Amino acid sequence: EARFKNSKLGKIFRSFDKSGDGKITLAEFGQLFEGGLSAGHRAQFNAFDRDKNMGLDRIEFLEMRLAPPGRER
């Protein structure tokens, strides 16, 4: 946990998690894209939201960030 928190990806995760609740919601994810979410962005988010709670926890976020481009899990 401490290693993740201090890592580059941990810092990115916290910058996306505007509410600080430990998950990135679809609304928070959408703030990253100028012009809002596209269908592709929504599909990417949904593909990595394994537990379907409408939020990416740190594990789901890491899976999304580390997945090869164009591949969902």
CSV table of C-alpha atoms in Angstrom, one decimal:
chain,number,residue,atom,x,y,z
A,1,GLU,CA,0.0,0.0,0.0
A,2,ALA,CA,2.7,2.5,1.0
A,3,ARG,CA,4.8,1.6,-2.1
A,4,PHE,CA,1.8,2.3,-4.4
A,5,LYS,CA,0.9,5.5,-2.6
A,6,ASN,CA,4.4,6.9,-3.2
A,7,SER,CA,4.8,5.6,-6.7
A,8,LYS,CA,4.2,7.5,-9.9
A,9,LEU,CA,1.0,5.5,-10.6
A,10,GLY,CA,-0.2,6.1,-7.1
A,11,LYS,CA,0.2,9.8,-7.5
A,12,ILE,CA,-1.7,9.7,-10.8
A,13,PHE,CA,-4.5,7.6,-9.1
A,14,ARG,CA,-4.8,10.2,-6.3
A,15,SER,CA,-5.0,13.0,-8.9
A,16,PHE,CA,-7.8,11.3,-10.7
A,17,ASP,CA,-9.6,10.4,-7.4
A,18,LYS,CA,-10.9,13.9,-6.8
A,19,SER,CA,-13.2,12.8,-3.8
A,20,GLY,CA,-10.4,10.9,-2.1
A,21,ASP,CA,-12.6,7.9,-1.5
A,22,GLY,CA,-10.2,5.4,-3.0
A,23,LYS,CA,-11.9,4.8,-6.3
A,24,ILE,CA,-12.1,6.7,-9.6
A,25,THR,CA,-15.7,7.2,-10.6
A,26,LEU,CA,-16.9,7.5,-14.2
A,27,ALA,CA,-17.5,11.2,-13.5
A,28,GLU,CA,-13.9,11.6,-12.2
A,29,PHE,CA,-12.6,9.6,-15.2
A,30,GLY,CA,-14.6,11.8,-17.6
A,31,GLN,CA,-12.9,15.0,-16.3
A,32,LEU,CA,-9.7,13.8,-17.8
A,33,PHE,CA,-10.9,14.2,-21.4
A,34,GLU,CA,-11.5,17.6,-23.0
A,35,GLY,CA,-15.0,17.4,-24.5
A,36,GLY,CA,-16.2,14.7,-22.1
A,37,LEU,CA,-16.4,11.0,-22.4
A,38,SER,CA,-16.6,9.2,-25.7
A,39,ALA,CA,-18.2,5.8,-26.2
A,40,GLY,CA,-14.7,4.4,-26.3
A,41,HIS,CA,-13.7,6.0,-23.0
A,42,ARG,CA,-16.9,4.6,-21.4
A,43,ALA,CA,-16.2,1.1,-22.8
A,44,GLN,CA,-12.6,1.2,-21.5
A,45,PHE,CA,-13.8,2.2,-18.0
A,46,ASN,CA,-16.5,-0.5,-18.0
A,47,ALA,CA,-14.1,-3.1,-19.2
A,48,PHE,CA,-11.8,-2.6,-16.2
A,49,ASP,CA,-14.5,-2.1,-13.6
A,50,ARG,CA,-14.5,-5.8,-12.7
A,51,ASP,CA,-16.9,-5.6,-9.8
A,52,LYS,CA,-19.2,-3.2,-11.7
A,53,ASN,CA,-19.5,-0.8,-8.8
A,54,MET,CA,-19.1,2.2,-11.2
A,55,GLY,CA,-15.6,2.9,-9.8
A,56,LEU,CA,-12.0,1.8,-10.4
A,57,ASP,CA,-10.2,0.8,-7.3
A,58,ARG,CA,-6.4,0.9,-7.3
A,59,ILE,CA,-6.1,-2.7,-8.6
A,60,GLU,CA,-8.5,-2.0,-11.5
A,61,PHE,CA,-6.8,1.2,-12.2
A,62,LEU,CA,-3.4,-0.5,-12.4
A,63,GLU,CA,-4.8,-3.2,-14.7
A,64,MET,CA,-6.1,-0.4,-17.0
A,65,ARG,CA,-2.9,1.6,-17.0
A,66,LEU,CA,-0.6,-1.4,-17.5
A,67,ALA,CA,-2.7,-3.2,-20.2
A,68,PRO,CA,-1.3,-3.2,-23.7
A,69,PRO,CA,-2.9,-0.4,-25.9
A,70,GLY,CA,-6.2,-1.6,-27.4
A,71,ARG,CA,-6.6,-4.5,-25.0
A,72,GLU,CA,-9.0,-4.7,-22.2
A,73,ARG,CA,-7.9,-7.4,-19.8
